[in-house]
XYZ file of C-alpha atoms in Angstrom:
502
model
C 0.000 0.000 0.000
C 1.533 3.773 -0.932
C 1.803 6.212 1.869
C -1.474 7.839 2.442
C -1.668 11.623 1.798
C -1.778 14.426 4.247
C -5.290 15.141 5.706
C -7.030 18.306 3.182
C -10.142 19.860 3.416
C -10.885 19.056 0.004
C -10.780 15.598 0.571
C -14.237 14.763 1.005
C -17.675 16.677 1.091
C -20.446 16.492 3.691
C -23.969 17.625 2.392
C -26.459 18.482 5.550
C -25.134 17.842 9.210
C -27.256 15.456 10.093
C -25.717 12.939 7.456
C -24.100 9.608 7.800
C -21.684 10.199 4.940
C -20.095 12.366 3.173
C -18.734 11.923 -0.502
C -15.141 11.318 -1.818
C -13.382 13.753 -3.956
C -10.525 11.985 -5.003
C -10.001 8.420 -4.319
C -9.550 7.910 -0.799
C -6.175 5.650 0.516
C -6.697 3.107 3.479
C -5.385 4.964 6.400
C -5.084 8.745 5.560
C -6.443 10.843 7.585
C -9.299 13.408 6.376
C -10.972 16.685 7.858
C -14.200 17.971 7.626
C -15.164 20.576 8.926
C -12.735 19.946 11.410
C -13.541 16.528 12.434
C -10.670 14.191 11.828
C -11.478 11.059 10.167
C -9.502 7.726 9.084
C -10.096 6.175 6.222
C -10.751 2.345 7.264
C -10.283 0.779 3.331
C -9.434 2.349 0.050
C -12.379 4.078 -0.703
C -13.247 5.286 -5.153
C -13.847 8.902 -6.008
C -17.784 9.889 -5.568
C -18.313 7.287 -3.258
C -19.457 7.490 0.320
C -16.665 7.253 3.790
C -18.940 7.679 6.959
C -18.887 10.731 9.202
C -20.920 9.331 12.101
C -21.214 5.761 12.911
C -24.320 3.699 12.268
C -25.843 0.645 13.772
C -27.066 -2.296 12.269
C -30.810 -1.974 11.143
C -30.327 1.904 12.183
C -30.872 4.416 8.871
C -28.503 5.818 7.225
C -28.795 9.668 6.245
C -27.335 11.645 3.083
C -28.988 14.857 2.485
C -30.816 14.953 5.718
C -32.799 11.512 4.477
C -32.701 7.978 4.673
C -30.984 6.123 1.630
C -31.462 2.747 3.548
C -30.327 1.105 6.143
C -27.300 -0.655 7.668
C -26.959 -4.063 7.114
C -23.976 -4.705 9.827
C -22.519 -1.907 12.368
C -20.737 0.920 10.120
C -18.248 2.617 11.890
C -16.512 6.379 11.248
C -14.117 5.959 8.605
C -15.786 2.890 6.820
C -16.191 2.807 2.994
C -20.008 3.016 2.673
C -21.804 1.223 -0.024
C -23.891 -1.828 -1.147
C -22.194 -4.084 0.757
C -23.302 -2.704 4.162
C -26.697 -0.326 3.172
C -29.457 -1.616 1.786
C -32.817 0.073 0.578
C -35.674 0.708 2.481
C -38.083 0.683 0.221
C -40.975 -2.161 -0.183
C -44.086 -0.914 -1.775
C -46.713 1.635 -2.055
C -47.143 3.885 1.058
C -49.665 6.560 2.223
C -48.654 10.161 2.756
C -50.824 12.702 4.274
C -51.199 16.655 2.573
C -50.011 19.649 4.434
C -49.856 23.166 2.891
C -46.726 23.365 1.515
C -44.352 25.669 2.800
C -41.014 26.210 0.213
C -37.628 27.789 1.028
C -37.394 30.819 0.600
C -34.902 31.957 -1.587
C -34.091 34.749 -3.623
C -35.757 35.169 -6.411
C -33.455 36.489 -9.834
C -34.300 39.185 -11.900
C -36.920 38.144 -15.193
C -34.414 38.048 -18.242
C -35.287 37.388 -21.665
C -34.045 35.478 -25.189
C -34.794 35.547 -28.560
C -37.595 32.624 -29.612
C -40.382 32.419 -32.545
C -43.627 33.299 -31.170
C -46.554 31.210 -32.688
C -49.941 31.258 -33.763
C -50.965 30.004 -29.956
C -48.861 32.407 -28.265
C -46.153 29.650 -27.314
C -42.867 30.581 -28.393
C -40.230 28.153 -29.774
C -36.400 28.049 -29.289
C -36.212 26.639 -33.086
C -38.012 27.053 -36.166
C -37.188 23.687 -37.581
C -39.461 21.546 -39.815
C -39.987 18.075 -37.952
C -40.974 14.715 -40.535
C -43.184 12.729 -38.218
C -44.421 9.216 -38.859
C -47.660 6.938 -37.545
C -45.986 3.992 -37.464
C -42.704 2.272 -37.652
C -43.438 0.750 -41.477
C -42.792 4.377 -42.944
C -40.008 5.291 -40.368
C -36.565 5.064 -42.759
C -39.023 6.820 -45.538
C -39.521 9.814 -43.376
C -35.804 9.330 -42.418
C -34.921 9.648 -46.071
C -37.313 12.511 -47.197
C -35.659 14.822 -44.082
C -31.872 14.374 -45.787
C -33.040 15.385 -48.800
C -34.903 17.960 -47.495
C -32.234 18.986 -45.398
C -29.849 19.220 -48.686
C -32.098 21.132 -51.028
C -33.432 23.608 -48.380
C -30.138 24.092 -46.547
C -30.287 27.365 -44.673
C -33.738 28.455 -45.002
C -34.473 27.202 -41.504
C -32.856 25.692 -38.938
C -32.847 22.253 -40.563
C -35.566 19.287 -41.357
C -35.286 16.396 -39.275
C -36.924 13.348 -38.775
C -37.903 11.486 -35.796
C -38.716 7.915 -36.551
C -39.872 5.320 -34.287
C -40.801 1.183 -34.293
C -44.197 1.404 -32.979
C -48.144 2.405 -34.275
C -48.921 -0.873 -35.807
C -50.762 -4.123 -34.001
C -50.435 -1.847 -31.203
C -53.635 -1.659 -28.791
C -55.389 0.295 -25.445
C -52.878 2.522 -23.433
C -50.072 1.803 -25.842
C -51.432 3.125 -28.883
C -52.712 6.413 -26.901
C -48.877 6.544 -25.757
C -48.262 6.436 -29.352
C -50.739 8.793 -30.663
C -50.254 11.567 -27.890
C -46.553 11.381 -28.025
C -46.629 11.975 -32.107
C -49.193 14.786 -31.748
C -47.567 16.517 -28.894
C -44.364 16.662 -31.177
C -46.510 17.600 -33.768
C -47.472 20.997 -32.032
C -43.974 21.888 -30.610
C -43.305 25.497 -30.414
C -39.586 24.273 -32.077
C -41.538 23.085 -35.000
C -42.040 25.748 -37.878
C -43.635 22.909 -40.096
C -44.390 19.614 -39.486
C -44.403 16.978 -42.500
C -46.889 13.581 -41.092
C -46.327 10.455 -43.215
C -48.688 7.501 -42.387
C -48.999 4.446 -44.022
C -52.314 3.772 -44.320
C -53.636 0.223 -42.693
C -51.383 0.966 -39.589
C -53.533 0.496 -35.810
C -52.742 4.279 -35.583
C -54.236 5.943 -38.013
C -53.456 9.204 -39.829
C -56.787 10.596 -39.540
C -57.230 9.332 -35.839
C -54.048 11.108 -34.765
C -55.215 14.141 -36.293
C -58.847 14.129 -35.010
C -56.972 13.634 -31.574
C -55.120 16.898 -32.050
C -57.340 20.071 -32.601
C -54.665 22.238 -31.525
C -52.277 22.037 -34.402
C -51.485 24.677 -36.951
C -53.458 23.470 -40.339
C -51.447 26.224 -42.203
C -48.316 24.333 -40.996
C -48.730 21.241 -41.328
C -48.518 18.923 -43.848
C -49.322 15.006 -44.093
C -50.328 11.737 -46.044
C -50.768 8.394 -46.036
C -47.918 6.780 -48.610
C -49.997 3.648 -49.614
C -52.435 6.476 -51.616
C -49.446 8.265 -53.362
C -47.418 7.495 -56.419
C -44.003 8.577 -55.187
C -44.131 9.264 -51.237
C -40.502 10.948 -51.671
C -41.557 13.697 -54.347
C -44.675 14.403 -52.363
C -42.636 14.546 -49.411
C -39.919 16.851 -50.578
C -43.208 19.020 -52.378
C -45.041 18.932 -49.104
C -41.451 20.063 -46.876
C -40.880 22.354 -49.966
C -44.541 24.381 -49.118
C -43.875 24.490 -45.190
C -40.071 25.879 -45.778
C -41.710 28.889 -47.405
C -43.912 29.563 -44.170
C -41.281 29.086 -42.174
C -38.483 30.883 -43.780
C -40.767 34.179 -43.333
C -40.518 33.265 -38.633
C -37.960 35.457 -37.490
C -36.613 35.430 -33.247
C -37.906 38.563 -31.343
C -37.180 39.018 -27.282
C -39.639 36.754 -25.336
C -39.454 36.445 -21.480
C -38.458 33.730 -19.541
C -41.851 32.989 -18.740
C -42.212 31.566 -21.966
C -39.163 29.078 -21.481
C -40.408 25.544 -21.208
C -37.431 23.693 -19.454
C -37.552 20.019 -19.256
C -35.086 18.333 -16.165
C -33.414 15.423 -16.751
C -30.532 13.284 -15.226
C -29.237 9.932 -16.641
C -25.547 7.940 -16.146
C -25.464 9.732 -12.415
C -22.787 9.178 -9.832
C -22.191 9.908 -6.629
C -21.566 13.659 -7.275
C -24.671 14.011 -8.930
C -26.760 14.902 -5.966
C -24.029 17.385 -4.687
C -23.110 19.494 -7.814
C -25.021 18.999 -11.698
C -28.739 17.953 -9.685
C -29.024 20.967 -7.165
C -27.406 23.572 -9.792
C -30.238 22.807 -12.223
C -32.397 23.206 -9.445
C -31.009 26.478 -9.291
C -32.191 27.009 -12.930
C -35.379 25.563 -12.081
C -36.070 28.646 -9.196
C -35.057 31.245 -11.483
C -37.268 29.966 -14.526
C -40.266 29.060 -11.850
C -39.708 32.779 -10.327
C -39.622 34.408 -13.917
C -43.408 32.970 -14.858
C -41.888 29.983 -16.712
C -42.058 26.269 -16.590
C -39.731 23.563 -15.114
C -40.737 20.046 -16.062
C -39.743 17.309 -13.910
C -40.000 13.594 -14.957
C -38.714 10.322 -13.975
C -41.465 8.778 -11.578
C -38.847 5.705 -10.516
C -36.658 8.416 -9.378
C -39.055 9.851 -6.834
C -39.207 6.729 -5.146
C -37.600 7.023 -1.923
C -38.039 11.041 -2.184
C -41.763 11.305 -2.434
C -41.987 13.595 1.020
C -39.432 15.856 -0.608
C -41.460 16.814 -3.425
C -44.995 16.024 -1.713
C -44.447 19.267 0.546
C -44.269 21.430 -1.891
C -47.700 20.978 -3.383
C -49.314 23.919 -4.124
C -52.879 22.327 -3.392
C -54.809 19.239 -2.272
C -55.021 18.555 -5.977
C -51.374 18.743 -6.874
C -51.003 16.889 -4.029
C -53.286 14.141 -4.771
C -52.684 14.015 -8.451
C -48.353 13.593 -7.649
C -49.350 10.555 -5.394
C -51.621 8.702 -8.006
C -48.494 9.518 -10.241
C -45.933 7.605 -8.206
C -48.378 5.118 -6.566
C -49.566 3.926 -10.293
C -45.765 3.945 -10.803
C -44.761 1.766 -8.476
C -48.057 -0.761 -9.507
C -46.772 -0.895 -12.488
C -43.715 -2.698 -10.964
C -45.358 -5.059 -8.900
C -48.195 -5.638 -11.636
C -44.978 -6.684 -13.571
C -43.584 -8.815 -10.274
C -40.460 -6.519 -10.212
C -38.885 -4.978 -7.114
C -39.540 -1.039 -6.934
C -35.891 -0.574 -6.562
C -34.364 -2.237 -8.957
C -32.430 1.024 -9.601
C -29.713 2.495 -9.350
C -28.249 0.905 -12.597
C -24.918 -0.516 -12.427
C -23.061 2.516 -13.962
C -25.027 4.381 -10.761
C -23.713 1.625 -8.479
C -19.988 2.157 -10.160
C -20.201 5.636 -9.197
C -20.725 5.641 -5.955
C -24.883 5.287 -5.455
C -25.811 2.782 -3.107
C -29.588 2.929 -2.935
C -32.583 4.073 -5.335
C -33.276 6.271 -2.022
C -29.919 7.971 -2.370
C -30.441 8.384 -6.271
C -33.712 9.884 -6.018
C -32.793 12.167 -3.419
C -30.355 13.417 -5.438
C -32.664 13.589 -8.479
C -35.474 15.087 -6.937
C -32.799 18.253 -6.215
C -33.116 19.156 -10.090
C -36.817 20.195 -9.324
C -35.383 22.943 -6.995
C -37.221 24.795 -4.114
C -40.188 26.527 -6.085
C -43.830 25.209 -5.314
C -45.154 22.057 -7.141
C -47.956 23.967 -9.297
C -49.123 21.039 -12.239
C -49.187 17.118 -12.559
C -48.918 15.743 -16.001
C -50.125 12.229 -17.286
C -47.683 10.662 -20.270
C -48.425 12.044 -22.968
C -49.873 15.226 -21.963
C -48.868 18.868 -22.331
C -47.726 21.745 -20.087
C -50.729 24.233 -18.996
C -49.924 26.627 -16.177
C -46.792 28.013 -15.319
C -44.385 27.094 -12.392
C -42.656 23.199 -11.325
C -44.556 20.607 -13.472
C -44.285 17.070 -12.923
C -44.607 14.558 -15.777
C -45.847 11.437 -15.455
C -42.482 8.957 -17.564
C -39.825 6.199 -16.444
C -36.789 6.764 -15.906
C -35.169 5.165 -19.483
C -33.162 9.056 -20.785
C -34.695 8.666 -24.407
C -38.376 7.830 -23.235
C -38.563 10.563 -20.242
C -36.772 13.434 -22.547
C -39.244 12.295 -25.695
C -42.080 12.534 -22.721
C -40.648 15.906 -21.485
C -40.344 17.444 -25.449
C -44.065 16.255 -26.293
C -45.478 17.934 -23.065
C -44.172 20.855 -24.508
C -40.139 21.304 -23.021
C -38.599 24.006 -25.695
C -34.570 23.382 -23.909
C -33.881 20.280 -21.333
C -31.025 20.735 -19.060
C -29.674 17.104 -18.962
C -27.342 16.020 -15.709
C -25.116 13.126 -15.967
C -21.616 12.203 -14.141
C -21.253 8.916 -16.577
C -21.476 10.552 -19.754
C -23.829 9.757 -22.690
C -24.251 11.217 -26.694
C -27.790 11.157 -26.583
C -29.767 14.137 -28.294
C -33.689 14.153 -28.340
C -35.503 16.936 -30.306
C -35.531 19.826 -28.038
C -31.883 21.232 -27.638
C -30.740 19.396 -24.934
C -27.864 20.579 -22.575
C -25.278 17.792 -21.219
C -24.197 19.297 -17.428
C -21.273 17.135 -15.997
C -21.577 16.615 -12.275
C -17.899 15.732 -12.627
C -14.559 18.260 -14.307
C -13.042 14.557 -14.524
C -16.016 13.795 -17.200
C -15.790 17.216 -18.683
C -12.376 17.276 -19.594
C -12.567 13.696 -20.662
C -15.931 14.209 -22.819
C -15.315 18.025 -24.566
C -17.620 16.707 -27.455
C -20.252 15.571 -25.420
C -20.721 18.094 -22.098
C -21.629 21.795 -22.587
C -21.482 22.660 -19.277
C -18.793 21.806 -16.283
C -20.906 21.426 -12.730
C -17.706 20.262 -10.776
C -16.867 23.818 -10.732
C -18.400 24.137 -7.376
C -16.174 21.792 -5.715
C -13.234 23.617 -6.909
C -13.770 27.164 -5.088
C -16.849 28.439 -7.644
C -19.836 29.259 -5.128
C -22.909 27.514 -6.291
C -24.893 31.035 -6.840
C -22.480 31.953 -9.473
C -22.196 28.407 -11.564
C -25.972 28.996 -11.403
C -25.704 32.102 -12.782
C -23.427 31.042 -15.814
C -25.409 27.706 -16.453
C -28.291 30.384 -16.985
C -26.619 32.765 -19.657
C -26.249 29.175 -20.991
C -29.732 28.532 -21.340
C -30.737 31.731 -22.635
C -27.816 31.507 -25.249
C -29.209 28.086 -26.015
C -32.446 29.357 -26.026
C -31.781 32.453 -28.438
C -30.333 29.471 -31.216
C -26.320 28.301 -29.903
C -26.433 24.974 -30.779
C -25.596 22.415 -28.048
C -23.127 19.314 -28.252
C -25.605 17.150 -29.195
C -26.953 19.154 -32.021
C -23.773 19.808 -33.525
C -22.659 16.254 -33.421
C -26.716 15.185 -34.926
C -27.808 13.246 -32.128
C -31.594 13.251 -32.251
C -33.771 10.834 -31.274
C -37.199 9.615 -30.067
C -38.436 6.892 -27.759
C -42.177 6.074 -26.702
C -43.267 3.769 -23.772
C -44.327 0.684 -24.668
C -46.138 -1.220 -21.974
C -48.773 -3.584 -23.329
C -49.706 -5.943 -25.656
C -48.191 -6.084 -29.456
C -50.461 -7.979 -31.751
């Protein structure tokens, strides 16, 4: 074994006094001694960066706190200094449980000045961060035609708007009940995104999800912008395609940006590939963005109903009503009987890229997760599939799976979505979507992938003023700088499938 550095302040990080643990900031040598906050503790095992060393001893069956919560419980005696993990926490979680409504009383905070950026206000007075024409299909028979129609279109029309893309998907045939609505809602939710200028429909024509049926089921799209068929009733589905794109490019081309405030900025919250400094840097700075978009009359989104699990109480007390209240719990107690309907465990989560670095528990990950929603009031409860209405924190009924929950989040109406991660991941979805490191390690290793560095804070930059930056970043995304994942052309969709394929 190498000699164990000196003891340094920098060593380790403690979130809320009453915790257990605090997290690693390097990796950790059996037998060096650490401070924090000027308790001296000895490091009882080699411990990895982002993973837990305890602060305060626990006792077997006693829980163990991180944030001021429970992420489980000890499974033998854990003494100060130990290397805390799976192999000595386990969850607490079992099934559904009851929770009881209290008015909610949020931090306080200070609330930022309302700033503005430079969107396309449309018809319906929601205003889009892109004017982009969007190739949409019904089903998954007609998915590398619409695929093929949007590179053409992309060629011929280059620079007239902000590019044609399709979003192709597997699904809208022998699909039936709940799944096809998923289908259905999802395609017309996209289909009246603000970031849409045009939007091209192809359907095939003896498909379960009909072209028609879609349409019926979406009375609040723009007829003069959009555009569809069904390909089994054309001669040459790639002329009329490329005619069709042709006639919405000429609409579109005449959109032009003009100030809007942030209360018409739509931001969708999303983590995915977390570690252990997820909770402690990326998850609470967006939650930082989430106050000052809430304050400014605009909308946070938060999604990923697995990820509440364990943090329910967190978010719970914030309701703004009875209703919010009781419409969050049907959420997350549906959730978790859609597990057990399935006879799976309602933690199995964290994943094992979580467990690699450095979450134990899906109580530790969610409390972390839940952070991303910020301190703002709980004002709106979404089903999947449906789209924002009122302003302020929104929660969205979608699992956890990145490309499903930011698909979900873009339908219900997200125009930017601010995208956490401390594993790293290319993934682009259709609204611009910023990648925020919770790690420097990952940003410096990932330049191509991460637009914004969140490990700053451990490294002498106060939280207030990454916050601060992160937000120019928004509104500079928001005004039309492209993000990683645009420049490299990662876009994608992904729709739930639960039930029954024919």
């Amino acid at each position: 074994m190498s000699d164990p550095p000196s003891a340094a302040t920098e060593s380790i990080h403690g979130v809320d006094p009453r915790d257990h643990v605090a997290t690693a900031l390097r990796d950790l040598v059996e037998g060096e001694t650490l401070d924090l906050h000027g308790q001296s503790i000895i490091a009882r095992s080699d411990i990895p960066k982002g993973h837990k060393i305890a602060q305060r001893a626990a006792a077997k069956g006693e829980d163990v706190l991180k944030y001021g919560w429970p992420i489980g419980r000890a499974t033998v005696d854990i003494a100060v200094g130990d290397h805390v993990h799976v192999h000595n926490v386990e969850t607490r979680l079992s099934g559904v449980e009851d929770f009881t409504y209290a008015v909610a009383t949020p931090d306080d905070h200070l609330a930022s000045p309302p700033g503005s950026f430079l969107g396309y206000r449309r018809k319906n007075g929601r205003v889009g961060t892109r004017n982009e024409i969007w190739v949409l299909c019904t089903v998954g028979c007609v998915a590398n035609t619409a695929r093929r129609i949007a590179e053409k279109a992309n060629d011929r029309f280059a620079g007239r708007v902000d590019g044609v893309f399709a979003f192709p998907h597997p699904f809208g045939c022998s699909q039936l009940g709940d799944d096809l609505i998923h289908t259905r809602k999802l395609i017309a939710g996209l289909a009246a995104h603000p970031n849409a200028g045009g939007v091209l429909i192809l359907g095939l024509g003896c498909e379960n999800n009909q072209l028609k049926a879609l349409l019926e089921s979406a009375p609040g799209l723009d007829p003069e912008r959009l555009r569809s068929f069904t390909t089994q009733m054309v001669d040459d589905e790639q002329e009329d395609g490329l005619a069709a794109i042709e006639a919405l490019v000429a609409i579109a081309e005449r959109d032009h940006r003009e100030p809007a405030p942030l209360s018409d900025l739509v931001v969708g919250l999303k983590c995915g590939g977390s570690d252990g400094f997820s909770g402690v840097t990326a998850n609470p700075l967006v939650g930082r963005i989430a106050d000052k978009v809430s304050d400014a009359g605009g909308t946070p989104v938060l999604t990923e109903i697995p990820e509440v699990f364990g943090a329910e109480q967190v978010l719970l007390s914030r309701s703004a009503s009875q209703a919010v209240f009781d419409g969050a719990v049907r959420v997350i107690d549906d959730f978790k009987r859609y597990f057990i309907d399935n006879h799976q465990p309602i933690y199995e989560n964290p994943s094992p890229g979580n467990i690699a670095g450095g979450i134990t528990t899906l109580e530790e990950k969610s409390l972390g997760a839940v952070q991303k929603g910020g301190r703002s009031s709980l004002v709106e409860v979404l089903r999947y599939g449906d789209q924002v209405g009122p302003h302020g924190l929104t929660l969205l009924e979608a699992p956890g799976n990145d490309a499903v929950s930011s698909t979900a989040l873009t339908a219900a109406g997200a125009t930017v979505i601010l995208f956490t991660t401390g594993r790293g991941t290319p993934l682009g979805f259709p609204a611009p979507t910023l990648k925020i490191a919770s790690n420097s390690a990952l940003a410096a290793r990932k330049p191509g992938w991460i637009d914004f560095d969140a490990g700053v804070v451990l490294a002498g930059v106060t939280m207030d003023a990454a916050a601060d930056s992160l937000m120019d970043l928004v509104v500079a995304t928001a005004s039309g700088q492209q993000t990683k994942t645009e420049l490299n052309g990662e876009r994608e969709i992904a729709i739930w499938k639960q039930g029954v394929t024919l």
